PDB file of C-alpha atoms in Angstrom:
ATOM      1  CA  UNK A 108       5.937  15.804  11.631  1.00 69.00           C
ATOM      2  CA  UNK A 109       7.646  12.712  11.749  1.00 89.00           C
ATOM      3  CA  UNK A 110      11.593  12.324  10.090  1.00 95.00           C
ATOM      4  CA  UNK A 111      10.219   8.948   8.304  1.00 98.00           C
ATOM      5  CA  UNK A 112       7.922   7.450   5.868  1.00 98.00           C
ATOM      6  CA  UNK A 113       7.701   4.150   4.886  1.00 99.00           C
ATOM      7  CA  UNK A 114       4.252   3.901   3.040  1.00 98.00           C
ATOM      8  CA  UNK A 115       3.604   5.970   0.516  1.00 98.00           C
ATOM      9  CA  UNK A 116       1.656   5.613  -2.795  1.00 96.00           C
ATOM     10  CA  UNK A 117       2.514   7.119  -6.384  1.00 96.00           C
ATOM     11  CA  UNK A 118       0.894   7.831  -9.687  1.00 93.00           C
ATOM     12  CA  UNK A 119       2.647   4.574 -10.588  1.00 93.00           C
ATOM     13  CA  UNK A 120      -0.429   2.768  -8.884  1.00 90.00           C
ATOM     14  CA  UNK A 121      -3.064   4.823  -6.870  1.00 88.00           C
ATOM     15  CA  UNK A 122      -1.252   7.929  -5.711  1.00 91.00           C
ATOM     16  CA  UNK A 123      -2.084  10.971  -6.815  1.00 90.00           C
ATOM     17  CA  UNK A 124       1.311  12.297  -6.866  1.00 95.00           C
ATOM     18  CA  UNK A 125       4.155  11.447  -9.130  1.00 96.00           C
ATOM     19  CA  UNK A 126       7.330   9.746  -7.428  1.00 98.00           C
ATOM     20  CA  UNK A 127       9.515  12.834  -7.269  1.00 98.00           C
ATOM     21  CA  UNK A 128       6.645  15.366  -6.257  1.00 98.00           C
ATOM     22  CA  UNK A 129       6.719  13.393  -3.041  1.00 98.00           C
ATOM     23  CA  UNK A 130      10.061  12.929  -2.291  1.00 98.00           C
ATOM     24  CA  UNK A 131       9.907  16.786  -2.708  1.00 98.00           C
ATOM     25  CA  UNK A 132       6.885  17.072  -0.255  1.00 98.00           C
ATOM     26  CA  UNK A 133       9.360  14.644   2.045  1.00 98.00           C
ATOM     27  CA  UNK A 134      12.078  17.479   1.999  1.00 98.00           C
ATOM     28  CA  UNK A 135       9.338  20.145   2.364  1.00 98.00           C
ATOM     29  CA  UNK A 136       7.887  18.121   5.302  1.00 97.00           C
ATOM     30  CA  UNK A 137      11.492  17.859   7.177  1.00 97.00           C
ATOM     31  CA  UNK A 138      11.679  14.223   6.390  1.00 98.00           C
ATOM     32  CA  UNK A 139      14.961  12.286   5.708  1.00 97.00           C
ATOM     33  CA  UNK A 140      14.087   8.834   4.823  1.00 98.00           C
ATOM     34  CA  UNK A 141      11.259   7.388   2.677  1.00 98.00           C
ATOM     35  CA  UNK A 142       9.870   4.571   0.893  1.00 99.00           C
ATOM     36  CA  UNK A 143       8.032   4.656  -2.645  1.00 98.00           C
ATOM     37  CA  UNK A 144       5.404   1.076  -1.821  1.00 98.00           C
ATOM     38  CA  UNK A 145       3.215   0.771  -5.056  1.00 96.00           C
ATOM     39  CA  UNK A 146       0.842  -1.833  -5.223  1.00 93.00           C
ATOM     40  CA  UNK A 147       2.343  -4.943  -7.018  1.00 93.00           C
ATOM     41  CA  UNK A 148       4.892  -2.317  -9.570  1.00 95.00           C
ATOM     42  CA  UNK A 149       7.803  -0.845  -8.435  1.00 97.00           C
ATOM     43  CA  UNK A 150       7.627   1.460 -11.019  1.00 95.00           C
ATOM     44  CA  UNK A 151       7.795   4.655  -9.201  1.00 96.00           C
ATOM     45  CA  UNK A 152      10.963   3.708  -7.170  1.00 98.00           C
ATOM     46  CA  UNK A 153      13.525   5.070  -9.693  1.00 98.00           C
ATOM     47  CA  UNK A 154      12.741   8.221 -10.592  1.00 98.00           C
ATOM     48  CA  UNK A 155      12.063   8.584  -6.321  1.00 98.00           C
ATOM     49  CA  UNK A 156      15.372   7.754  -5.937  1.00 98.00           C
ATOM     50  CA  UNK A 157      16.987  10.073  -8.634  1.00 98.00           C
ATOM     51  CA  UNK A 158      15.004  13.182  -6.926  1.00 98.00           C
ATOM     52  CA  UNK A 159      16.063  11.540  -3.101  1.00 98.00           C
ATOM     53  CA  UNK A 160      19.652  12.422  -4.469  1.00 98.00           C
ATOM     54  CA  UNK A 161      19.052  15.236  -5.660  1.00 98.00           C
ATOM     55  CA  UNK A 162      17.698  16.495  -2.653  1.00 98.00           C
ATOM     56  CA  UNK A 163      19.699  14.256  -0.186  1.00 98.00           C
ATOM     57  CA  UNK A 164      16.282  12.508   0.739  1.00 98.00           C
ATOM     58  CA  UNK A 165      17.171   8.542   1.527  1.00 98.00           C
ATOM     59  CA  UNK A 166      14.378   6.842  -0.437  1.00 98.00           C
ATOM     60  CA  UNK A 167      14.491   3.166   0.174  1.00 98.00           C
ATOM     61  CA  UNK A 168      13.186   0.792  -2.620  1.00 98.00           C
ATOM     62  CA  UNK A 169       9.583  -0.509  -1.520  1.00 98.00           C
ATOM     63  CA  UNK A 170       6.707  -2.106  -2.622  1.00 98.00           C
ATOM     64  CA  UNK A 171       3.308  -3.305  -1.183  1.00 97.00           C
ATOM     65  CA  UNK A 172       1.923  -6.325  -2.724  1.00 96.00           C
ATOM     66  CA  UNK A 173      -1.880  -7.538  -2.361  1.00 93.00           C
ATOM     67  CA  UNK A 174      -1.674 -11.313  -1.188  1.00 96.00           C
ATOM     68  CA  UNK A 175      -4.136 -14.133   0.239  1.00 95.00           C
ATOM     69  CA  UNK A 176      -3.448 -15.393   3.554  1.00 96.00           C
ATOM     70  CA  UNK A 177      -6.362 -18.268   4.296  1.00 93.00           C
ATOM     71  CA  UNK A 178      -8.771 -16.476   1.488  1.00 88.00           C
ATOM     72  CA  UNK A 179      -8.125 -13.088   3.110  1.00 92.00           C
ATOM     73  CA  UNK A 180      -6.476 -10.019   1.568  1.00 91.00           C
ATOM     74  CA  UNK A 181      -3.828  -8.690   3.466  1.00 96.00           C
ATOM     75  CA  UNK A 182      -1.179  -6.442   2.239  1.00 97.00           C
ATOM     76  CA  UNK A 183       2.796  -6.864   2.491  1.00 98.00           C
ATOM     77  CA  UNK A 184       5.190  -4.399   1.988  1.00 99.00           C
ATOM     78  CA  UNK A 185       9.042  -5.068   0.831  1.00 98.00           C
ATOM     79  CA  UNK A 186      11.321  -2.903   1.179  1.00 98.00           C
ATOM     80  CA  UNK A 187      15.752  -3.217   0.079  1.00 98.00           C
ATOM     81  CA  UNK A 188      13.928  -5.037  -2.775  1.00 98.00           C
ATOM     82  CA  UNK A 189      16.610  -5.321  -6.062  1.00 97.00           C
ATOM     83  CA  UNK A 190      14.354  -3.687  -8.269  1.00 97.00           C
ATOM     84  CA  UNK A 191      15.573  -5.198 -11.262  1.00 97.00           C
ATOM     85  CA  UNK A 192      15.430  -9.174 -10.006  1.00 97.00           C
ATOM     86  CA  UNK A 193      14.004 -11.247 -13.237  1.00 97.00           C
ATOM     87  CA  UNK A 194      12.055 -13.150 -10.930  1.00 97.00           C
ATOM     88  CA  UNK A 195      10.016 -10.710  -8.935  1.00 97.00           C
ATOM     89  CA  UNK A 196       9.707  -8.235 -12.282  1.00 97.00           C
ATOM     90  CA  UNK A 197       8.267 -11.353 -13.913  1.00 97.00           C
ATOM     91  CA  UNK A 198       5.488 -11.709 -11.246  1.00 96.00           C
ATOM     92  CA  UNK A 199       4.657  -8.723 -11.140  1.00 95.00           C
ATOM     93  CA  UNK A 200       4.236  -8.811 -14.665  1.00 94.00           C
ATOM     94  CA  UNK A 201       1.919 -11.131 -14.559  1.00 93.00           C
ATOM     95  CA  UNK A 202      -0.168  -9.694 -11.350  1.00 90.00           C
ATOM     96  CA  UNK A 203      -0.584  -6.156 -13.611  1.00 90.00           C
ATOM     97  CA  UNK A 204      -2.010  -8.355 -16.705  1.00 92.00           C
ATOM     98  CA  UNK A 205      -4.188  -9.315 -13.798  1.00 92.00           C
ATOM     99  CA  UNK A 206      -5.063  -6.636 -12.992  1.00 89.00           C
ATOM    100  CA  UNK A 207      -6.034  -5.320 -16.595  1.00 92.00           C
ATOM    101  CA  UNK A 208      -8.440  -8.101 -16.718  1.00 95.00           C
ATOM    102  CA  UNK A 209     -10.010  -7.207 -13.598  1.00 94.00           C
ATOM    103  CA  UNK A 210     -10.627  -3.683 -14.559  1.00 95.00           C
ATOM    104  CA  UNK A 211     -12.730  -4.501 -18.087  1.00 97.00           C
ATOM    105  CA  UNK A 212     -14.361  -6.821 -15.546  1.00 98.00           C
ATOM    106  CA  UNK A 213     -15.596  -3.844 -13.330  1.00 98.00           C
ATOM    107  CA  UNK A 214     -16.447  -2.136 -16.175  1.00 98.00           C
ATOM    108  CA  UNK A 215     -18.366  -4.362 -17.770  1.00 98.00           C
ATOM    109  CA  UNK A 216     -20.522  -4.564 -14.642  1.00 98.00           C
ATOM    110  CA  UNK A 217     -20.466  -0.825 -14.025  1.00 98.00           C
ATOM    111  CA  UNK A 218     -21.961  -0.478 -17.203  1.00 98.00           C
ATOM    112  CA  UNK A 219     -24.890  -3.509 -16.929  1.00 98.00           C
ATOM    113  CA  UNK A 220     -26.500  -1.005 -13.910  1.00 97.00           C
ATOM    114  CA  UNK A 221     -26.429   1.978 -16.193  1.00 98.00           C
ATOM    115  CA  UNK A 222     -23.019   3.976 -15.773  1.00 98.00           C
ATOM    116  CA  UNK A 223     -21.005   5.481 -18.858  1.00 98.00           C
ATOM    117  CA  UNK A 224     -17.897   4.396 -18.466  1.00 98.00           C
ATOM    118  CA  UNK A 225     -15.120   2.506 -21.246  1.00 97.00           C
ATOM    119  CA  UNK A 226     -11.658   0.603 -20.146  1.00 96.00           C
ATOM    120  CA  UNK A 227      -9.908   3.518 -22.308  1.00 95.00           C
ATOM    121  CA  UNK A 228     -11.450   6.300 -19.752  1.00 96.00           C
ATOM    122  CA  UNK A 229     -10.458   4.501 -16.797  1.00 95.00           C
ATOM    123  CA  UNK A 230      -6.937   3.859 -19.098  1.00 92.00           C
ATOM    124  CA  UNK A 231      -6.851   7.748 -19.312  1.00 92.00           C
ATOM    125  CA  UNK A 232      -7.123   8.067 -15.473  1.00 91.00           C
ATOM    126  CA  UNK A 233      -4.323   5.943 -14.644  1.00 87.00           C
ATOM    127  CA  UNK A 234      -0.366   6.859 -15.292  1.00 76.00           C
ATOM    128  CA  UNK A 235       0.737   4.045 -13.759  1.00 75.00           C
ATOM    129  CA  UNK A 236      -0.694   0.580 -12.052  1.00 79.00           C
ATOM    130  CA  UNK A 237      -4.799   0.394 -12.481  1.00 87.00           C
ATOM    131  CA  UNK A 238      -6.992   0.533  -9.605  1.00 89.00           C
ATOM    132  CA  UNK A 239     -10.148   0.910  -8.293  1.00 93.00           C
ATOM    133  CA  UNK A 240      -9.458   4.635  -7.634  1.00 92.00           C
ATOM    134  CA  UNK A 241      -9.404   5.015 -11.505  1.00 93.00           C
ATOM    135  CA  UNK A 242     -12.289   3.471 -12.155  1.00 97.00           C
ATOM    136  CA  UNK A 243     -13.893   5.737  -9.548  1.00 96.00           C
ATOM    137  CA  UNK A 244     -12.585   8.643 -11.134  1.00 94.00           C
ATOM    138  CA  UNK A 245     -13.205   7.929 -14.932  1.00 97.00           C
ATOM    139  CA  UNK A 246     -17.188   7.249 -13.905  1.00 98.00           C
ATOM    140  CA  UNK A 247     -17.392  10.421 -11.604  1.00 97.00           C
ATOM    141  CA  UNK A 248     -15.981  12.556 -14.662  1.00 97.00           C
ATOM    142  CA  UNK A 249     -18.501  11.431 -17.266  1.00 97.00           C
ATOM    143  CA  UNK A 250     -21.850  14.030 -16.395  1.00 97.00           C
ATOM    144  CA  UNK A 251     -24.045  11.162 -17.416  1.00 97.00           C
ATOM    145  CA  UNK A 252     -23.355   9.473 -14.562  1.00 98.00           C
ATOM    146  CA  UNK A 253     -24.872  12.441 -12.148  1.00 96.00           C
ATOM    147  CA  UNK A 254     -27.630  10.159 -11.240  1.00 96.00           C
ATOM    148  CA  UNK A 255     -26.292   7.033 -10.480  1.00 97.00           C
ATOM    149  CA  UNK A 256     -24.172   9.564  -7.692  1.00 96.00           C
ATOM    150  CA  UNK A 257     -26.392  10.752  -6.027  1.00 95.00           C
ATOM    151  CA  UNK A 258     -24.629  10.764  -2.401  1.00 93.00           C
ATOM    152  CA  UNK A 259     -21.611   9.988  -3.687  1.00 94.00           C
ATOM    153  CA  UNK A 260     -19.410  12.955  -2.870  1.00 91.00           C
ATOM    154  CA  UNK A 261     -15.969  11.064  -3.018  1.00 89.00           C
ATOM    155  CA  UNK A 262     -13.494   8.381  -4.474  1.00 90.00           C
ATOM    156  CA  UNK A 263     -14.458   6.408  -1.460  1.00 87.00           C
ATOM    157  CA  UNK A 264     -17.680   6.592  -1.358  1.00 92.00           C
ATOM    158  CA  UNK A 265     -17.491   4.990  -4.914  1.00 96.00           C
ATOM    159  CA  UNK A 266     -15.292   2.614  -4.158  1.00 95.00           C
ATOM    160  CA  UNK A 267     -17.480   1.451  -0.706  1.00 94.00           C
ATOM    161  CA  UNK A 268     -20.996   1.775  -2.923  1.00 97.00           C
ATOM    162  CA  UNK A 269     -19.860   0.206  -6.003  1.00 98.00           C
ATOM    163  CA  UNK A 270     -16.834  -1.741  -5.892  1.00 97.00           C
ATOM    164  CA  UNK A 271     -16.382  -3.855  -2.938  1.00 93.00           C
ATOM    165  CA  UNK A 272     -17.589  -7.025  -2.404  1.00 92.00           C
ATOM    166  CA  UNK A 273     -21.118  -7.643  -2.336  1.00 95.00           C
ATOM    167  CA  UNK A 274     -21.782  -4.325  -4.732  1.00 97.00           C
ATOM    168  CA  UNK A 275     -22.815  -4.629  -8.247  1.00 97.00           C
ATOM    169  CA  UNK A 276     -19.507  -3.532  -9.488  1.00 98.00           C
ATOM    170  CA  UNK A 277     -17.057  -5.976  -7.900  1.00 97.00           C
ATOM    171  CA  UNK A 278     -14.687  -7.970  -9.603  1.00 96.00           C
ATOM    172  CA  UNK A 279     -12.742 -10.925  -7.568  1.00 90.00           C
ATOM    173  CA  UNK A 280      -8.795 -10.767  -8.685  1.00 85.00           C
ATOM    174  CA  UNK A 281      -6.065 -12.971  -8.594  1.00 84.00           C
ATOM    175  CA  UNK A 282      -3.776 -12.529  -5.216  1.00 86.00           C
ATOM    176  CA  UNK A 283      -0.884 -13.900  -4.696  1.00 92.00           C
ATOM    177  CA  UNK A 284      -0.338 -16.379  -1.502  1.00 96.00           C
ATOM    178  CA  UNK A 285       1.410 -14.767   1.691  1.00 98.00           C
ATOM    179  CA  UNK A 286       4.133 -16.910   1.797  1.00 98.00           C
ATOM    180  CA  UNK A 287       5.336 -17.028  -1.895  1.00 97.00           C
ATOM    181  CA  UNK A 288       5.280 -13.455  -1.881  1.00 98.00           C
ATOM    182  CA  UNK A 289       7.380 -13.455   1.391  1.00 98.00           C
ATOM    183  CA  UNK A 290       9.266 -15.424  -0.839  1.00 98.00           C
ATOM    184  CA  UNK A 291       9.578 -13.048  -3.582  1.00 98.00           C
ATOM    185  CA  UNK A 292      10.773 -10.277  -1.830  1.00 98.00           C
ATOM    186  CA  UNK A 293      13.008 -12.024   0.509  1.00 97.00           C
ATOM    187  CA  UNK A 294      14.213 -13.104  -3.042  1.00 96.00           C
ATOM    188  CA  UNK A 295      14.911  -9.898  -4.313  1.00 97.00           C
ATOM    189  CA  UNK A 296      17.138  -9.137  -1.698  1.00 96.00           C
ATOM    190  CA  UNK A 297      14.022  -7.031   0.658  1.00 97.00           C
ATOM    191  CA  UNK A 298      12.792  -7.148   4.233  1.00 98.00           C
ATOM    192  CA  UNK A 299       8.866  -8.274   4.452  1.00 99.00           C
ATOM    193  CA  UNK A 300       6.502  -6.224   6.416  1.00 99.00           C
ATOM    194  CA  UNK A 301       2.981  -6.933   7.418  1.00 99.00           C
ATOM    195  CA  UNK A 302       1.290  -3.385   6.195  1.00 98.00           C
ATOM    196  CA  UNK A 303      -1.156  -2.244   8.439  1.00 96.00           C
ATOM    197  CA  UNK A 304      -1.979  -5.684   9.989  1.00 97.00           C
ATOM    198  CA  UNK A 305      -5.405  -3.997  12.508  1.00 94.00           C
ATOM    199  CA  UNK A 306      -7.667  -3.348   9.822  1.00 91.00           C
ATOM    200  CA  UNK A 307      -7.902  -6.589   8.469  1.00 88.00           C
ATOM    201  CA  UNK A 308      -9.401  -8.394  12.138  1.00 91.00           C
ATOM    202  CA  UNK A 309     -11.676  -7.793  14.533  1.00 86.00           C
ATOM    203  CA  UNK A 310      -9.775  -9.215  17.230  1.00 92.00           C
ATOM    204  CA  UNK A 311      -6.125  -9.284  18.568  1.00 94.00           C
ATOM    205  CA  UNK A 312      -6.580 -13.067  18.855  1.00 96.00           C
ATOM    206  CA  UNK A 313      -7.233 -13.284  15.309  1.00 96.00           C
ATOM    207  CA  UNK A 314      -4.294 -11.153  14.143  1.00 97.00           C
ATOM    208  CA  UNK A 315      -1.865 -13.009  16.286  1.00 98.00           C
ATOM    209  CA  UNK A 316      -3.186 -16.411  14.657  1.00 97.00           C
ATOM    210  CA  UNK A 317      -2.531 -14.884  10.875  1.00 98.00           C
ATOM    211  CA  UNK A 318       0.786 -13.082  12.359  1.00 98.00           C
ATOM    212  CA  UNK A 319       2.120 -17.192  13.557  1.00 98.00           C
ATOM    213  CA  UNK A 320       1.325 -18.184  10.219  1.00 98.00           C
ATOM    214  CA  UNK A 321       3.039 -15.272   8.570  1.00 98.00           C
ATOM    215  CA  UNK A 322       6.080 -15.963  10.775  1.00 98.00           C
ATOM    216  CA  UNK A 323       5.741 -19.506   9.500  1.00 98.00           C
ATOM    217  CA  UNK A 324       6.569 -17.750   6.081  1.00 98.00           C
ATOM    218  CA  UNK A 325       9.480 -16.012   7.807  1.00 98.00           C
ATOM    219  CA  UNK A 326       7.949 -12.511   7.491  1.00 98.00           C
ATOM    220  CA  UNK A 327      10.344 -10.047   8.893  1.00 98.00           C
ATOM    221  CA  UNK A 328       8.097  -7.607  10.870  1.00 98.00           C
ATOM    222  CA  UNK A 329       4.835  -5.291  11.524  1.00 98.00           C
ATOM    223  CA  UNK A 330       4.119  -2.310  10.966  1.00 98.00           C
ATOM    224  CA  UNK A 331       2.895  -0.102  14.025  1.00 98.00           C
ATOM    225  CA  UNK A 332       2.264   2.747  13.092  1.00 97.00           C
ATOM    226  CA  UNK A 333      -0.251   3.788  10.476  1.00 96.00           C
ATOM    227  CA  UNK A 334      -3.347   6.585  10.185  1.00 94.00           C
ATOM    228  CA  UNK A 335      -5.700   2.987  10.084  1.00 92.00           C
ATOM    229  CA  UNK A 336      -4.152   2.292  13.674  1.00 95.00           C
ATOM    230  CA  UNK A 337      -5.321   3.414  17.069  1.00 94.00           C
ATOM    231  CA  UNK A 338      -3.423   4.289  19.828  1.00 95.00           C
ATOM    232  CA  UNK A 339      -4.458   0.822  21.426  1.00 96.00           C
ATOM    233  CA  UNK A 340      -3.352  -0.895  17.956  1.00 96.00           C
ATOM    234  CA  UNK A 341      -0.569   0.682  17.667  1.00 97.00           C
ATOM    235  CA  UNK A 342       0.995  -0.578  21.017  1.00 97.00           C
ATOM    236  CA  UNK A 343      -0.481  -4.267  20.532  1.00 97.00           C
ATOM    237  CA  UNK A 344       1.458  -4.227  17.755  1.00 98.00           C
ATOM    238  CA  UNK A 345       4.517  -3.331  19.609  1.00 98.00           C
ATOM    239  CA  UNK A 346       3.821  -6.246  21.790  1.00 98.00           C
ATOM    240  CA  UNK A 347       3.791  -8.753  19.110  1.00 98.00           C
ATOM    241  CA  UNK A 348       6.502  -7.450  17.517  1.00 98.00           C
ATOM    242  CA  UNK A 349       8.936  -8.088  20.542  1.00 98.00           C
ATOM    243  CA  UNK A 350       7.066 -11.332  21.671  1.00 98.00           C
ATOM    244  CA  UNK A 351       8.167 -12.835  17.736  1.00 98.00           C
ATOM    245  CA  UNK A 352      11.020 -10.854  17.836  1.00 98.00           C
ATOM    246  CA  UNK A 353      10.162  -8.659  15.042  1.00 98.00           C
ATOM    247  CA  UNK A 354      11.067  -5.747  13.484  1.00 98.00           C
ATOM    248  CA  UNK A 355       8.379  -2.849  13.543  1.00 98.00           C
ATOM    249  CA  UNK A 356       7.829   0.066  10.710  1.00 98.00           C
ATOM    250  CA  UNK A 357       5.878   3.425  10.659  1.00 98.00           C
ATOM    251  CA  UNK A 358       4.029   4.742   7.473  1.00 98.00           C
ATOM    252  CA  UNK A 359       1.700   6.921   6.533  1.00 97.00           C
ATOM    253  CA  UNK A 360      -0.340   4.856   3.628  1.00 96.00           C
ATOM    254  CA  UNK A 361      -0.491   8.583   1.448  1.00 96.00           C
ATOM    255  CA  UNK A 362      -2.203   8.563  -1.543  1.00 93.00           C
ATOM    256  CA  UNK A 363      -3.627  11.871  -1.680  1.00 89.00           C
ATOM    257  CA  UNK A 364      -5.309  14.677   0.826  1.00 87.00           C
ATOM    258  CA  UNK A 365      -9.024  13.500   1.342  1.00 80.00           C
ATOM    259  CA  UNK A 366      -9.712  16.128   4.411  1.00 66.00           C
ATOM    260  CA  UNK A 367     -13.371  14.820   4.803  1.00 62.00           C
ATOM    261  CA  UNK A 368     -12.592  11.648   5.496  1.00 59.00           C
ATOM    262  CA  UNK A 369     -12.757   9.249   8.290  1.00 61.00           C
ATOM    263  CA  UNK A 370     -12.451   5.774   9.513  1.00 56.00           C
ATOM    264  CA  UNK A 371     -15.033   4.343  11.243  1.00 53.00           C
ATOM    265  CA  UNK A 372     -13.174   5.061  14.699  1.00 56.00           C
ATOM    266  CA  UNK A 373     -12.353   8.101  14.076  1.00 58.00           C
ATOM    267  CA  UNK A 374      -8.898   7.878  12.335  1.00 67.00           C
ATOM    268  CA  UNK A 375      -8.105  10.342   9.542  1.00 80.00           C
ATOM    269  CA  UNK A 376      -6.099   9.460   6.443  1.00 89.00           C
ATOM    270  CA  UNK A 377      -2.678  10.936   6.227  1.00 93.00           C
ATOM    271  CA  UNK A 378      -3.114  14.466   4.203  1.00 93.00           C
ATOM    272  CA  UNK A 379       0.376  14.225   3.732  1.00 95.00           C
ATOM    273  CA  UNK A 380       3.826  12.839   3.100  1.00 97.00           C
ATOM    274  CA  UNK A 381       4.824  12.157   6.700  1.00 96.00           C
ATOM    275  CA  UNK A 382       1.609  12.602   8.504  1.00 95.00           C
ATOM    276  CA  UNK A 383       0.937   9.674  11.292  1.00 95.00           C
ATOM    277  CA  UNK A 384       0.428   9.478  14.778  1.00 95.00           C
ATOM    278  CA  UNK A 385       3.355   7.511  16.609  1.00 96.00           C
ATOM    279  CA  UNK A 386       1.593   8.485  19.620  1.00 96.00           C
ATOM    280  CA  UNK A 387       4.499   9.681  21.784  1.00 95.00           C
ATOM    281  CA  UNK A 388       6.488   6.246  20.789  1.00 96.00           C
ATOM    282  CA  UNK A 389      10.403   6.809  19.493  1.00 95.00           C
ATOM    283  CA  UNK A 390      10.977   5.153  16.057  1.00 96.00           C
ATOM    284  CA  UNK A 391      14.767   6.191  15.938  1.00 96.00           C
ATOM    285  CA  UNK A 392      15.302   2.255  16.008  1.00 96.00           C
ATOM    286  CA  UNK A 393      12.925   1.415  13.025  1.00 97.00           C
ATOM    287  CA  UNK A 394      15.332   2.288   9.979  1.00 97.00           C
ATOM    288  CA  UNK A 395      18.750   0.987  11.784  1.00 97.00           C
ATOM    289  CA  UNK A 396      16.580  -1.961  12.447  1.00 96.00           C
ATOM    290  CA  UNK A 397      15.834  -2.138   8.839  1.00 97.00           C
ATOM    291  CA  UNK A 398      18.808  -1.255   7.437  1.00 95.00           C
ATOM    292  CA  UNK A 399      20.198  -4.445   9.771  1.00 95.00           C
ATOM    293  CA  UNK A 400      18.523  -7.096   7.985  1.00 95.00           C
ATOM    294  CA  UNK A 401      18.598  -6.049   4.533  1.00 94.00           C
ATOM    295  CA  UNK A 402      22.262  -6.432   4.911  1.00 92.00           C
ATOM    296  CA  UNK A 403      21.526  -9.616   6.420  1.00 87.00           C
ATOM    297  CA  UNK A 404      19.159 -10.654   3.539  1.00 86.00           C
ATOM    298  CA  UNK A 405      21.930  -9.420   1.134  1.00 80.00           C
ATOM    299  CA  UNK A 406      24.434 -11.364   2.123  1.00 77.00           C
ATOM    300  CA  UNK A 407      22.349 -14.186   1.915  1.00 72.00           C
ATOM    301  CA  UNK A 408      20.798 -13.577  -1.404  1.00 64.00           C
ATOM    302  CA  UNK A 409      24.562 -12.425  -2.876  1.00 62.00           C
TER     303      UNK A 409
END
């Protein structure tokens, strides 16, 4: 098991767990740092952080925010983030209203093909941030629904039938641009990470075009390691990240244990707080590397 984690989900968005049941699995797992990243809320980060003391678990203050990058979702995580800076609580204020509109949206369409399903069960589903995993979960609850799931044995397989583009339940949100949310968190004080940058291209070439543009933005690093990268990803990423002089990070994207699952080449989702392949790399450098510029942003930003 690996000593760090720098991606992991809560019940404050999509997790299953709360924020101080994983820092708990983090000490039962023989980890000593972590990061809380909740899409677009760092609402979890707190009470992480009061349990991380408790326990002597370093939790560093993260979040992973959905943005555009030439009409392409991509993912960046922050981490060092001030969680109380006006300016980035204000955005993300505005990216959960958002979001509330985009789930009565889904709704809505989930109910035009038949399904039994209100905003207040998908409402009931969520603690935290609202996502498409709730939505999945409030319409596999209702019994009514048995037909309209017929090989649908999963969140996933929900999610991939019913709520992705294309599929009758999509709903487009609002995302907020690359750079101004490199902006944001470099803002608040945090280092800017391109979360699992692989699964978005099909090609290397690709990725390295977006990555020049994200370093346009001044994004801070990559992150190499991750259950949706291969051994060959994994070490392209490596190369990119000392060709741009970047730093690199290691997560394990957990949001809960889905033992069935599988990516389309074969990689499994982390079960687990901790559980990634580093494939026989060392990452004793990736949290001193951190560490070294969040001081440097902090000094800047204070």
């Amino acid at each position: 098991m690996n000593k760090i984690d720098l991606q992991i989900q809560s019940t404050a968005s999509d997790g299953k767990y709360a924020p101080a049941k994983l820092v708990e699995m983090a000490k039962e797992n023989g980890l000593d740092t972590i990061s809380i990243t909740d899409h677009d809320t760092v609402g979890g980060v707190k009470e992480a952080a009061d349990k991380g003391r408790e326990l002597d678990i370093r939790v560093i203050p993260g979040i992973e925010m959905s943005v555009h990058l030439d009409k392409k979702e991509l993912h960046i995580l922050g981490y060092g983030i001030d969680i109380e800076n006006l300016r980035l609580l204000d955005n993300l204020a505005h990216f959960q209203d958002d979001r509330i509109r985009r789930m009565r949206r889904i709704v809505e369409n989930l109910q035009k093909i038949g399904f039994k399903i209100t905003f207040e069960d998908v409402l009931k589903q969520a603690k935290g941030t609202m996502a498409r995993p709730h939505v999945a979960m409030a319409a596999m609850a209702n019994p009514e629904n048995k037909p309209l799931l017929v090989g649908i044995n999963s969140v996933h397989d929900f999610i991939e039938n019913y709520l992705v583009p294309g599929k009758p339940g999509y709903a487009d949100r609002e995302y907020v641009p690359a750079k101004e949310a490199i902006e944001l968190i470099h803002g608040a004080g945090g280092v800017a990470v391109w979360s699992h940058p692989a699964i978005h291209f099909d090609n290397f070439d690709q990725l390295e075009e977006a990555l020049q543009k994200m370093i346009s933005f001044n994004i801070d690093g990559l992150e190499a390691f991750s259950p949706s990268h291969t051994k060959e990803n994994a070490e392209k990423l490596l190369e990119l990240a000392k060709k741009y002089e970047l730093i690199f990070t290691a997560g394990s994207d957990f949001h809960q244990e889905t033992p069935n699952r599988e990516t389309p080449d074969g990689q499994r989702p982390a079960q687990t707080v901790g559980d990634f392949d580093t494939f026989g790399y060392n990452t004793d450098s990736v949290i001193p590397e951190l560490e070294r510029i969040i001081r440097k942003r902090n000094e800047i930003t204070h």
